[in-house]
Amino acid sequence: MADGGVEDLLRALAPQVLGALVRRYGHFDTAEDATQEALLAAATRWPRAGLPDDPKAWLITVASRRLTDLLRAEQARRHRETVVAGRLPADRWLAPPADRPPDDADDSLILLFLCCHPSLPPAGQIALTLRAVGGLSTAEVARAFLVPEATMTRRITRAKQRIRDSGLPFALSAGAERAARLDAVLHVLYLIFNEGYASTAGERLHRTDLRAEAIRLARLLHRLTDDPEAAGLLALMLLTDARTPARTGPDGMLVPMAEQDRSRWRGEQIAEGTALVAAALPRGAAGPYQVQAAIAALHGEAPSVAATDWPQIVALYEVLLALQDNPVVRLNHAVAVAMTRGPRAGLALLDALAADRRVAEDPRRYAARAHLLELAGEADPARQAYLAAARRSMNLAQQRYLHARAARLG
Amino acid sequence: MKYLIMLYGTQQDYDVLAGRPSDRPPMSPEQIAAMHAHMESVHKELAESGELVDAQGLTAPVHARRVRLRGGAPVVTDGPYAETQEVLAGYTLVECAGFDRATEIAARFVNPEAEGEYVDVRPVLDGIAELQG
């Protein structure tokens, strides 16, 4: 079997193997180490010797043996503490009925919830999710985040120790607890996607694509939960990622959406994302990911800036602001208002934002002002605003773009 | 053994990269792309050889803060450097066989087109023991 095929198989099996081990033996942190070692053994052996008849069973057997070895070594070194799984009251978690065989889907989902537990710092949630659920090696995760491998190892170890010490049961939460935990998972996946989306050509991940990994995990979550916000997140990722081929200029400069060559957008991905959000929206009160996905879908299906359904986008931003009043959303809303009611209306909103400390000095507010002043035909104030935005930006590529726009105005 | 390779720049150098009009000739998108591609390929090689520990770029000197104490209270100065002052612009930390290898690596960071440009490479202390003995 080709190396790439083995790698994909191992990544898909990783959370199932870890889930089986933790369910059977507990010791989340040691089980995770044991699973990593089994995956490494398989990655070395299978391309040469061929696949075993039951790859998952092979991995579970090898990992179990390794876990036993590791636990024996730990026990010899220090007094073993028993972490009682029943710390959470019984009505806060539910275990499947005793006669039902454990479901692989449940295990992967439980694992995802564990790795994204709100008590972990975001960096730990992200690192652990990518390794334990994504099946990436520590080196791959380290390279993805441009940190030394030793740093990433420490981050993952600390996260695993927190989970071990928290006494969290290996089971699904119920009710409001589950909703909050699902929110945490969605947020982690969104952070992973954004990390991948923000990187330029010069920071491309070696072999593994962070954006693709976020999408893969979002698909898994969507399949396992059938939750509308999970569908919304997946849709948002697909719709955003679809624009990638048009996003970068020759010097690595980001091309704003209004100037992108839309023929380079990935039509299939836009169609898939649009279908997902269209199916999710009617299912009840829309959450923020669904609303953002709906906005992205409206952009995705517009053949040009002028042909975009701006009034609908304004309405959606207003729904979003009611859900999460966020200064960046306010900026985008102002620009959308400008596209429906004229630049002056948008400028009024942007000027009002000068009173919001979170965004008053943000280069993006100045850039949006500059853009709208340009649309209003005020060349000199627009030029000054572009220069003011460039002065506030720390991003060289962004500054090049802003200076170039200023230069165009004389 | 670890070595720190240090790259320098002035506010004016950053302005050229940012496209800010100045007396210095601007860099074209192709030149900038070539610079990024070269840096990416050097770091990729170092990652593959296992010699790369860490590498970061720093933002322009104007974004620096200088912190002092006056009467025991911190006093902050924004943008403490002059426009033409050379400051640290970025670093690459490598772990390799010896100083000569580190020097060989450092040479790859010097822009052949920029006359007089240089980088510094310094050995990193091995640990507290080297300080305290």
Coordinates of C-alpha atoms in Angstrom, one line a residue:
Chain A
M1 CA 0.0 0.0 0.0
A2 CA 1.3 3.4 -0.8
D3 CA 2.8 5.4 2.0
G4 CA 0.1 8.1 1.7
G5 CA -2.6 5.5 2.1
V6 CA -1.1 4.1 5.3
E7 CA -0.8 7.6 6.7
D8 CA -4.5 8.4 6.0
L9 CA -5.6 5.1 7.5
L10 CA -3.5 5.7 10.7
R11 CA -4.9 9.2 11.1
A12 CA -8.5 8.0 10.8
L13 CA -7.9 5.1 13.3
A14 CA -5.9 7.2 15.8
P15 CA -8.9 8.5 17.8
Q16 CA -10.7 5.2 17.6
V17 CA -7.7 3.4 19.1
L18 CA -7.1 6.0 21.8
G19 CA -10.8 6.0 22.6
A20 CA -10.9 2.2 23.0
L21 CA -7.8 2.3 25.3
V22 CA -9.1 5.1 27.5
R23 CA -12.5 3.5 27.7
R24 CA -11.0 0.2 28.7
Y25 CA -8.1 1.3 31.0
G26 CA -8.4 5.0 31.7
H27 CA -5.1 6.8 32.2
F28 CA -5.7 9.2 29.4
D29 CA -2.2 10.7 29.3
T30 CA -0.3 7.4 29.4
A31 CA -2.8 5.9 27.0
E32 CA -2.2 8.7 24.6
D33 CA 1.6 8.1 24.7
A34 CA 1.0 4.4 24.1
T35 CA -1.2 5.1 21.1
Q36 CA 1.3 7.4 19.6
E37 CA 4.0 4.7 19.9
A38 CA 1.7 2.1 18.3
L39 CA 1.0 4.5 15.4
L40 CA 4.7 5.1 14.9
A41 CA 5.3 1.3 14.9
A42 CA 2.6 0.9 12.3
A43 CA 3.9 3.8 10.2
T44 CA 7.3 2.1 10.0
R45 CA 6.2 -1.5 9.6
W46 CA 3.1 -1.5 7.4
P47 CA 4.4 0.1 4.2
R48 CA 7.1 -2.6 4.1
A49 CA 5.2 -5.7 5.4
G50 CA 1.7 -4.8 4.2
L51 CA -1.4 -4.2 6.3
P52 CA -2.5 -6.6 9.0
D53 CA -5.9 -8.3 8.5
D54 CA -7.5 -6.1 11.2
P55 CA -5.4 -2.9 11.4
K56 CA -7.5 -1.4 14.2
A57 CA -7.2 -4.5 16.4
W58 CA -3.4 -4.6 15.7
L59 CA -3.0 -1.1 16.9
I60 CA -5.2 -1.6 20.0
T61 CA -3.2 -4.7 20.9
V62 CA 0.2 -3.0 20.5
A63 CA -1.0 0.1 22.3
S64 CA -2.4 -1.9 25.2
R65 CA 0.9 -3.8 25.7
R66 CA 2.8 -0.5 25.6
L67 CA 0.3 1.0 28.1
T68 CA 0.9 -1.8 30.5
D69 CA 4.7 -1.4 30.2
L70 CA 4.4 2.3 30.8
L71 CA 2.1 2.0 33.8
R72 CA 4.5 -0.6 35.4
A73 CA 7.4 1.8 35.0
E74 CA 5.3 4.6 36.5
Q75 CA 4.2 2.5 39.4
A76 CA 7.8 1.5 40.2
R77 CA 8.8 5.2 40.3
R78 CA 6.1 6.7 42.4
H79 CA 3.1 6.0 44.6
R80 CA 0.2 5.7 42.2
E81 CA -2.8 7.9 42.7
T82 CA -6.1 6.6 41.8
V83 CA -8.3 9.1 40.2
V84 CA -11.9 8.4 40.9
A85 CA -14.1 8.8 37.8
G86 CA -17.2 9.6 39.8
R87 CA -16.3 13.1 40.8
L88 CA -19.0 14.6 38.5
P89 CA -22.5 13.9 39.7
A90 CA -24.2 11.1 37.8
D91 CA -26.7 13.3 36.1
R92 CA -24.0 15.4 34.5
W93 CA -22.8 12.5 32.4
L94 CA -24.4 9.5 30.8
A95 CA -22.8 6.2 30.0
P96 CA -24.3 3.9 27.4
P97 CA -26.3 0.9 28.7
A98 CA -24.1 -1.9 29.8
D99 CA -25.2 -4.3 27.2
R100 CA -24.5 -2.0 24.3
P101 CA -21.1 -2.4 22.7
P102 CA -19.1 0.8 22.7
D103 CA -19.6 2.8 19.6
D104 CA -16.5 4.1 17.7
A105 CA -18.4 7.2 16.9
D106 CA -19.1 7.9 20.6
D107 CA -15.5 7.3 21.4
S108 CA -14.2 9.8 18.9
L109 CA -16.7 12.3 20.0
I110 CA -15.9 11.8 23.7
L111 CA -12.2 12.2 22.9
L112 CA -12.9 15.4 21.0
F113 CA -14.9 16.8 24.0
L114 CA -12.1 15.8 26.4
C115 CA -9.4 17.4 24.3
C116 CA -11.4 20.7 24.1
H117 CA -12.3 20.8 27.8
P118 CA -12.8 24.4 28.8
S119 CA -10.3 24.1 31.7
L120 CA -7.4 23.7 29.3
P121 CA -5.7 26.8 27.8
P122 CA -6.6 27.3 24.1
A123 CA -3.1 26.4 23.0
G124 CA -3.4 23.1 24.9
Q125 CA -6.8 22.3 23.5
I126 CA -5.6 22.9 20.0
A127 CA -2.4 20.9 20.3
L128 CA -4.0 18.0 22.0
T129 CA -7.0 17.8 19.6
L130 CA -4.6 17.8 16.6
R131 CA -2.5 15.0 18.1
A132 CA -5.1 12.8 19.8
V133 CA -8.0 13.2 17.4
G134 CA -6.2 14.4 14.3
G135 CA -3.5 11.8 14.6
L136 CA -0.8 14.2 13.8
S137 CA 2.7 13.7 15.4
T138 CA 4.1 16.2 17.8
A139 CA 6.6 17.3 15.2
E140 CA 3.9 18.0 12.7
V141 CA 1.8 20.0 15.2
A142 CA 4.9 21.9 16.2
R143 CA 5.7 22.8 12.6
A144 CA 2.1 23.8 12.0
F145 CA 2.4 26.4 14.8
L146 CA 6.0 27.4 14.1
V147 CA 7.2 26.5 17.6
P148 CA 10.0 24.3 18.5
E149 CA 9.1 20.6 19.0
A150 CA 10.1 20.7 22.7
T151 CA 7.7 23.5 23.3
M152 CA 4.9 21.6 21.7
T153 CA 5.7 18.4 23.6
R154 CA 5.5 20.3 26.9
R155 CA 2.2 21.9 25.9
I156 CA 0.7 18.6 25.1
T157 CA 2.0 16.9 28.2
R158 CA 0.6 19.6 30.4
A159 CA -2.8 19.4 28.7
K160 CA -2.9 15.6 29.2
Q161 CA -1.9 15.9 32.9
R162 CA -4.7 18.4 33.4
I163 CA -7.2 16.0 31.9
R164 CA -5.7 13.1 34.0
D165 CA -5.9 15.2 37.2
S166 CA -9.4 16.5 36.5
G167 CA -11.0 13.0 36.9
L168 CA -13.2 13.6 33.9
P169 CA -15.1 10.4 33.0
F170 CA -14.8 8.9 29.6
A171 CA -18.4 9.5 28.7
L172 CA -20.6 11.9 27.0
S173 CA -22.1 14.9 28.9
A174 CA -25.8 15.6 28.8
G175 CA -28.0 18.7 28.5
A176 CA -26.6 22.2 29.1
E177 CA -23.2 20.8 29.9
R178 CA -23.1 19.1 26.5
A179 CA -24.1 22.3 24.7
A180 CA -21.3 24.2 26.5
R181 CA -18.7 21.5 25.7
L182 CA -19.8 21.4 22.1
D183 CA -19.3 25.2 21.9
A184 CA -15.8 24.7 23.2
V185 CA -15.1 22.1 20.5
L186 CA -16.4 24.3 17.8
H187 CA -14.3 27.2 19.0
V188 CA -11.1 25.0 19.0
L189 CA -11.7 23.8 15.4
Y190 CA -12.4 27.4 14.4
L191 CA -9.1 28.5 15.9
I192 CA -7.2 25.7 14.1
F193 CA -8.9 26.7 10.8
N194 CA -8.0 30.4 11.3
E195 CA -4.4 29.6 12.1
G196 CA -4.2 27.7 8.8
Y197 CA -6.1 30.4 7.0
A198 CA -4.0 33.3 8.2
S199 CA -0.7 31.8 7.2
T200 CA 0.9 33.0 4.1
A201 CA 2.8 31.0 1.5
G202 CA 6.0 31.4 3.5
E203 CA 4.5 29.5 6.4
R204 CA 3.0 26.6 4.7
L205 CA 2.7 23.5 6.8
H206 CA 5.1 20.7 6.0
R207 CA 3.0 17.8 4.4
T208 CA -0.1 18.4 6.5
D209 CA -2.4 21.3 5.7
L210 CA -3.9 22.9 8.9
R211 CA -6.9 24.2 7.0
A212 CA -7.6 20.8 5.6
E213 CA -7.2 19.2 9.0
A214 CA -9.7 21.7 10.6
I215 CA -12.1 20.8 7.8
R216 CA -11.6 17.1 8.3
L217 CA -12.2 17.4 12.0
A218 CA -15.3 19.6 11.4
R219 CA -16.6 16.9 9.0
L220 CA -16.1 14.3 11.7
L221 CA -17.9 16.4 14.3
H222 CA -20.8 17.1 11.9
R223 CA -21.1 13.4 11.1
L224 CA -21.0 12.5 14.9
T225 CA -23.4 15.1 16.2
D226 CA -25.7 16.2 13.5
D227 CA -25.8 19.6 15.3
P228 CA -26.8 22.7 13.2
E229 CA -23.9 24.8 14.5
A230 CA -21.4 22.1 13.7
A231 CA -22.9 22.1 10.2
G232 CA -22.6 25.9 10.2
L233 CA -19.0 25.7 11.2
L234 CA -18.2 23.2 8.5
A235 CA -20.0 25.3 5.9
L236 CA -18.2 28.4 7.0
M237 CA -14.8 26.7 6.7
L238 CA -15.6 25.3 3.2
L239 CA -16.9 28.6 1.9
T240 CA -13.9 30.5 3.3
D241 CA -11.4 28.0 2.1
A242 CA -13.0 28.0 -1.4
R243 CA -11.6 31.5 -1.9
T244 CA -8.0 30.5 -1.3
P245 CA -6.8 30.2 -4.9
A246 CA -7.7 33.9 -5.4
R247 CA -6.4 35.2 -2.1
T248 CA -2.7 35.8 -2.7
G249 CA -0.8 38.1 -5.0
P250 CA 2.6 37.6 -6.4
D251 CA 4.5 38.9 -3.4
G252 CA 2.4 37.0 -0.8
M253 CA 0.2 40.1 -0.4
L254 CA -3.4 39.2 0.5
V255 CA -5.9 40.3 -2.1
P256 CA -9.1 41.6 -0.5
M257 CA -12.3 39.8 -1.5
A258 CA -13.6 42.7 -3.5
E259 CA -10.6 42.5 -5.8
Q260 CA -10.3 38.7 -6.1
D261 CA -10.7 36.9 -9.4
R262 CA -13.9 35.0 -8.6
S263 CA -13.3 32.5 -11.4
R264 CA -10.6 31.1 -9.3
W265 CA -12.9 30.3 -6.4
R266 CA -13.6 26.6 -5.9
G267 CA -17.2 26.2 -7.1
E268 CA -17.7 22.7 -5.7
Q269 CA -16.8 23.7 -2.2
I270 CA -19.0 26.8 -2.4
A271 CA -21.9 24.6 -3.5
E272 CA -21.3 22.1 -0.7
G273 CA -21.0 24.9 1.9
T274 CA -24.1 26.6 0.7
A275 CA -26.1 23.4 0.7
L276 CA -24.9 22.7 4.3
V277 CA -26.0 26.0 5.7
A278 CA -29.2 26.0 3.7
A279 CA -30.1 22.7 5.4
A280 CA -29.0 23.8 8.9
L281 CA -30.7 27.2 9.0
P282 CA -34.4 26.1 9.0
R283 CA -33.7 23.8 11.9
G284 CA -34.1 26.4 14.7
A285 CA -32.6 29.6 16.1
A286 CA -29.4 30.1 14.1
G287 CA -26.1 30.3 16.0
P288 CA -23.2 32.5 15.0
Y289 CA -21.4 30.0 12.8
Q290 CA -24.5 29.4 10.8
V291 CA -25.0 33.1 10.3
Q292 CA -21.4 33.7 9.3
A293 CA -21.7 30.8 6.9
A294 CA -24.9 32.3 5.4
I295 CA -23.0 35.5 4.8
A296 CA -20.1 33.6 3.2
A297 CA -22.6 31.7 1.0
L298 CA -24.1 35.0 -0.3
H299 CA -20.6 36.2 -1.2
G300 CA -19.8 32.8 -2.7
E301 CA -22.7 32.7 -5.0
A302 CA -22.3 36.3 -6.2
P303 CA -20.6 36.6 -9.6
S304 CA -19.2 40.0 -8.7
V305 CA -19.1 42.6 -5.9
A306 CA -21.9 44.6 -7.6
A307 CA -24.1 41.6 -8.0
T308 CA -23.9 40.6 -4.3
D309 CA -27.1 40.6 -2.2
W310 CA -25.8 43.3 0.1
P311 CA -29.2 44.1 1.8
Q312 CA -29.5 40.4 2.9
I313 CA -25.9 40.6 4.1
V314 CA -26.6 43.7 6.2
A315 CA -29.6 41.9 7.7
L316 CA -27.4 38.9 8.5
Y317 CA -24.7 41.0 10.1
E318 CA -27.4 42.6 12.3
V319 CA -28.5 39.1 13.4
L320 CA -24.9 38.3 14.1
L321 CA -24.4 41.4 16.2
A322 CA -27.4 40.5 18.3
L323 CA -25.6 37.1 19.0
Q324 CA -22.1 38.4 19.5
D325 CA -21.3 42.1 19.5
N326 CA -17.8 42.0 18.2
P327 CA -15.9 45.0 16.8
V328 CA -14.8 43.2 13.7
V329 CA -18.3 42.3 12.9
R330 CA -19.3 45.9 13.4
L331 CA -16.6 46.9 10.9
N332 CA -17.9 44.4 8.3
H333 CA -21.5 45.6 9.0
A334 CA -20.5 49.2 8.3
V335 CA -18.9 48.2 5.0
A336 CA -22.0 46.2 4.0
V337 CA -24.2 49.2 4.9
A338 CA -22.1 51.3 2.6
M339 CA -22.7 48.9 -0.2
T340 CA -26.5 49.2 0.2
R341 CA -27.0 52.8 1.4
G342 CA -24.0 54.5 0.1
P343 CA -20.5 55.3 1.5
R344 CA -21.7 58.1 3.7
A345 CA -24.0 55.8 5.7
G346 CA -21.1 53.4 6.2
L347 CA -18.7 56.2 7.2
A348 CA -21.2 57.4 9.8
L349 CA -21.1 53.9 11.4
L350 CA -17.3 53.7 11.2
D351 CA -16.9 57.2 12.8
A352 CA -19.2 56.1 15.6
L353 CA -16.9 53.2 16.2
A354 CA -14.1 55.6 17.1
A355 CA -15.7 55.6 20.5
D356 CA -15.2 51.9 20.9
R357 CA -11.8 51.4 22.5
R358 CA -11.6 47.8 21.1
V359 CA -11.4 49.0 17.5
A360 CA -10.8 52.8 17.6
E361 CA -7.1 52.5 16.7
D362 CA -7.4 49.2 14.8
P363 CA -5.8 49.6 11.3
R364 CA -8.8 47.8 9.9
R365 CA -11.1 50.7 10.9
Y366 CA -8.8 53.1 9.2
A367 CA -8.6 50.9 6.2
A368 CA -12.4 50.6 5.9
R369 CA -12.7 54.4 6.3
A370 CA -10.1 54.9 3.6
H371 CA -12.0 52.5 1.3
L372 CA -15.3 54.2 1.8
L373 CA -13.8 57.7 1.4
E374 CA -12.4 56.5 -1.9
L375 CA -15.8 55.2 -2.9
A376 CA -17.3 58.6 -1.9
G377 CA -14.9 60.3 -4.3
E378 CA -12.9 62.0 -1.6
A379 CA -9.4 61.2 -2.9
D380 CA -7.2 63.2 -0.5
P381 CA -9.0 62.2 2.8
A382 CA -8.9 58.6 1.5
R383 CA -5.2 58.8 0.8
Q384 CA -4.6 60.2 4.3
A385 CA -6.7 57.4 5.8
Y386 CA -4.8 54.7 3.9
L387 CA -1.5 56.1 5.2
A388 CA -3.0 56.4 8.7
A389 CA -4.0 52.7 8.5
A390 CA -0.5 51.7 7.3
R391 CA 1.1 53.5 10.2
R392 CA -1.0 51.5 12.7
S393 CA -0.4 48.1 11.0
M394 CA 2.3 45.8 12.1
N395 CA 1.8 43.5 9.1
L396 CA 4.2 44.3 6.3
A397 CA 2.0 42.7 3.6
Q398 CA -1.0 44.7 4.8
Q399 CA 1.1 47.9 4.8
R400 CA 2.3 47.2 1.2
Y401 CA -1.3 47.0 0.1
L402 CA -2.4 50.1 2.0
H403 CA 0.6 52.2 0.7
A404 CA -0.2 51.0 -2.9
R405 CA -3.8 52.1 -2.6
A406 CA -2.6 55.5 -1.2
A407 CA -0.2 55.9 -4.1
R408 CA -3.0 55.2 -6.6
L409 CA -4.8 58.3 -5.3
G410 CA -1.9 60.6 -6.1
Chain B
M1 CA 25.3 23.2 20.6
K2 CA 23.0 26.1 20.0
Y3 CA 23.7 29.2 18.1
L4 CA 21.7 32.4 17.7
I5 CA 21.7 34.0 14.2
M6 CA 20.6 37.6 14.4
L7 CA 19.3 39.7 11.5
Y8 CA 19.2 43.5 11.7
G9 CA 17.3 46.3 10.1
T10 CA 16.5 50.0 10.5
Q11 CA 13.0 51.6 10.5
Q12 CA 13.9 52.7 6.9
D13 CA 14.5 49.1 5.9
Y14 CA 11.1 48.2 7.2
D15 CA 9.5 51.2 5.4
V16 CA 10.9 49.8 2.1
L17 CA 9.4 46.4 2.8
A18 CA 6.1 48.1 3.8
G19 CA 5.9 50.0 0.5
R20 CA 6.2 53.4 2.2
P21 CA 7.4 56.0 -0.2
S22 CA 10.9 57.1 0.7
D23 CA 14.3 58.1 -0.9
R24 CA 15.3 54.5 -1.1
P25 CA 14.3 52.5 -4.2
P26 CA 11.1 50.4 -3.6
M27 CA 11.1 46.6 -3.8
S28 CA 9.0 45.1 -6.5
P29 CA 6.5 42.3 -5.7
E30 CA 8.8 39.9 -7.5
Q31 CA 11.8 40.9 -5.4
I32 CA 9.7 40.5 -2.2
A33 CA 8.5 37.1 -3.4
A34 CA 12.0 36.0 -4.1
M35 CA 13.1 37.0 -0.6
H36 CA 10.3 35.1 1.0
A37 CA 11.0 32.0 -1.1
H38 CA 14.7 32.1 -0.2
M39 CA 13.9 32.4 3.5
E40 CA 11.3 29.6 3.3
S41 CA 13.7 27.3 1.6
V42 CA 16.5 27.9 4.0
H43 CA 14.3 27.2 7.0
K44 CA 12.7 24.2 5.4
E45 CA 16.2 22.7 4.9
L46 CA 17.1 23.4 8.5
A47 CA 13.9 21.8 9.7
E48 CA 14.6 18.7 7.6
S49 CA 18.2 18.4 8.9
G50 CA 16.9 18.8 12.4
E51 CA 19.1 21.9 13.0
L52 CA 16.2 24.4 13.3
V53 CA 15.1 25.1 16.8
D54 CA 13.2 28.3 16.4
A55 CA 12.9 31.3 14.0
Q56 CA 11.0 34.5 14.4
G57 CA 10.7 37.9 12.7
L58 CA 10.2 41.1 14.8
T59 CA 7.9 43.9 13.9
A60 CA 9.2 47.4 13.0
P61 CA 11.3 49.3 15.6
V62 CA 8.6 51.9 15.8
H63 CA 6.4 49.3 17.6
A64 CA 9.1 48.7 20.3
R65 CA 8.6 49.8 23.9
R66 CA 11.4 50.7 26.2
V67 CA 10.7 50.1 29.9
R68 CA 12.6 51.9 32.7
L69 CA 12.0 52.5 36.3
R70 CA 11.7 56.0 37.7
G71 CA 11.3 56.1 41.4
G72 CA 10.4 52.5 41.4
A73 CA 7.5 52.9 38.9
P74 CA 7.7 51.7 35.3
V75 CA 8.0 54.3 32.6
V76 CA 7.4 53.3 29.0
T77 CA 8.8 55.0 25.9
D78 CA 7.2 54.1 22.6
G79 CA 9.5 53.8 19.6
P80 CA 12.8 54.5 21.3
Y81 CA 15.0 54.0 18.3
A82 CA 16.1 56.5 15.6
E83 CA 15.0 56.0 12.0
T84 CA 18.5 54.9 10.9
Q85 CA 19.4 52.8 14.0
E86 CA 20.1 49.2 13.3
V87 CA 18.0 47.0 15.6
L88 CA 17.2 43.3 15.8
A89 CA 14.8 42.4 13.0
G90 CA 14.6 38.6 13.5
Y91 CA 16.5 35.6 14.8
T92 CA 17.0 32.0 13.9
L93 CA 18.1 29.6 16.7
V94 CA 19.9 26.5 15.4
E95 CA 21.4 23.4 17.1
C96 CA 24.3 22.1 15.1
A97 CA 27.7 20.4 15.1
G98 CA 29.8 23.5 15.9
F99 CA 30.5 27.1 15.3
D100 CA 31.8 26.6 11.8
R101 CA 28.5 24.9 10.8
A102 CA 26.5 27.6 12.5
T103 CA 28.6 30.2 10.5
E104 CA 27.9 28.4 7.3
I105 CA 24.2 28.5 8.0
A106 CA 24.3 32.2 9.0
A107 CA 25.9 33.1 5.6
R108 CA 22.7 31.9 3.9
F109 CA 20.8 34.7 5.6
V110 CA 22.9 37.5 4.2
N111 CA 21.4 39.1 1.1
P112 CA 24.0 39.0 -1.7
E113 CA 22.3 42.0 -3.4
A114 CA 22.5 44.3 -0.4
E115 CA 26.0 45.8 -0.1
G116 CA 27.4 45.9 3.4
E117 CA 24.6 43.7 4.9
Y118 CA 25.6 41.4 7.7
V119 CA 24.2 38.9 10.3
D120 CA 25.7 38.0 13.6
V121 CA 25.9 34.5 15.1
R122 CA 26.6 33.9 18.7
P123 CA 26.9 30.7 20.7
V124 CA 24.1 30.2 23.3
L125 CA 25.1 29.3 26.8
D126 CA 24.4 25.6 27.5
G127 CA 22.6 26.2 30.7
I128 CA 22.7 27.7 34.1
A129 CA 25.8 25.7 34.9
E130 CA 27.8 27.7 32.3
L131 CA 26.8 30.9 34.0
Q132 CA 27.3 29.8 37.6
G133 CA 30.1 27.2 37.1

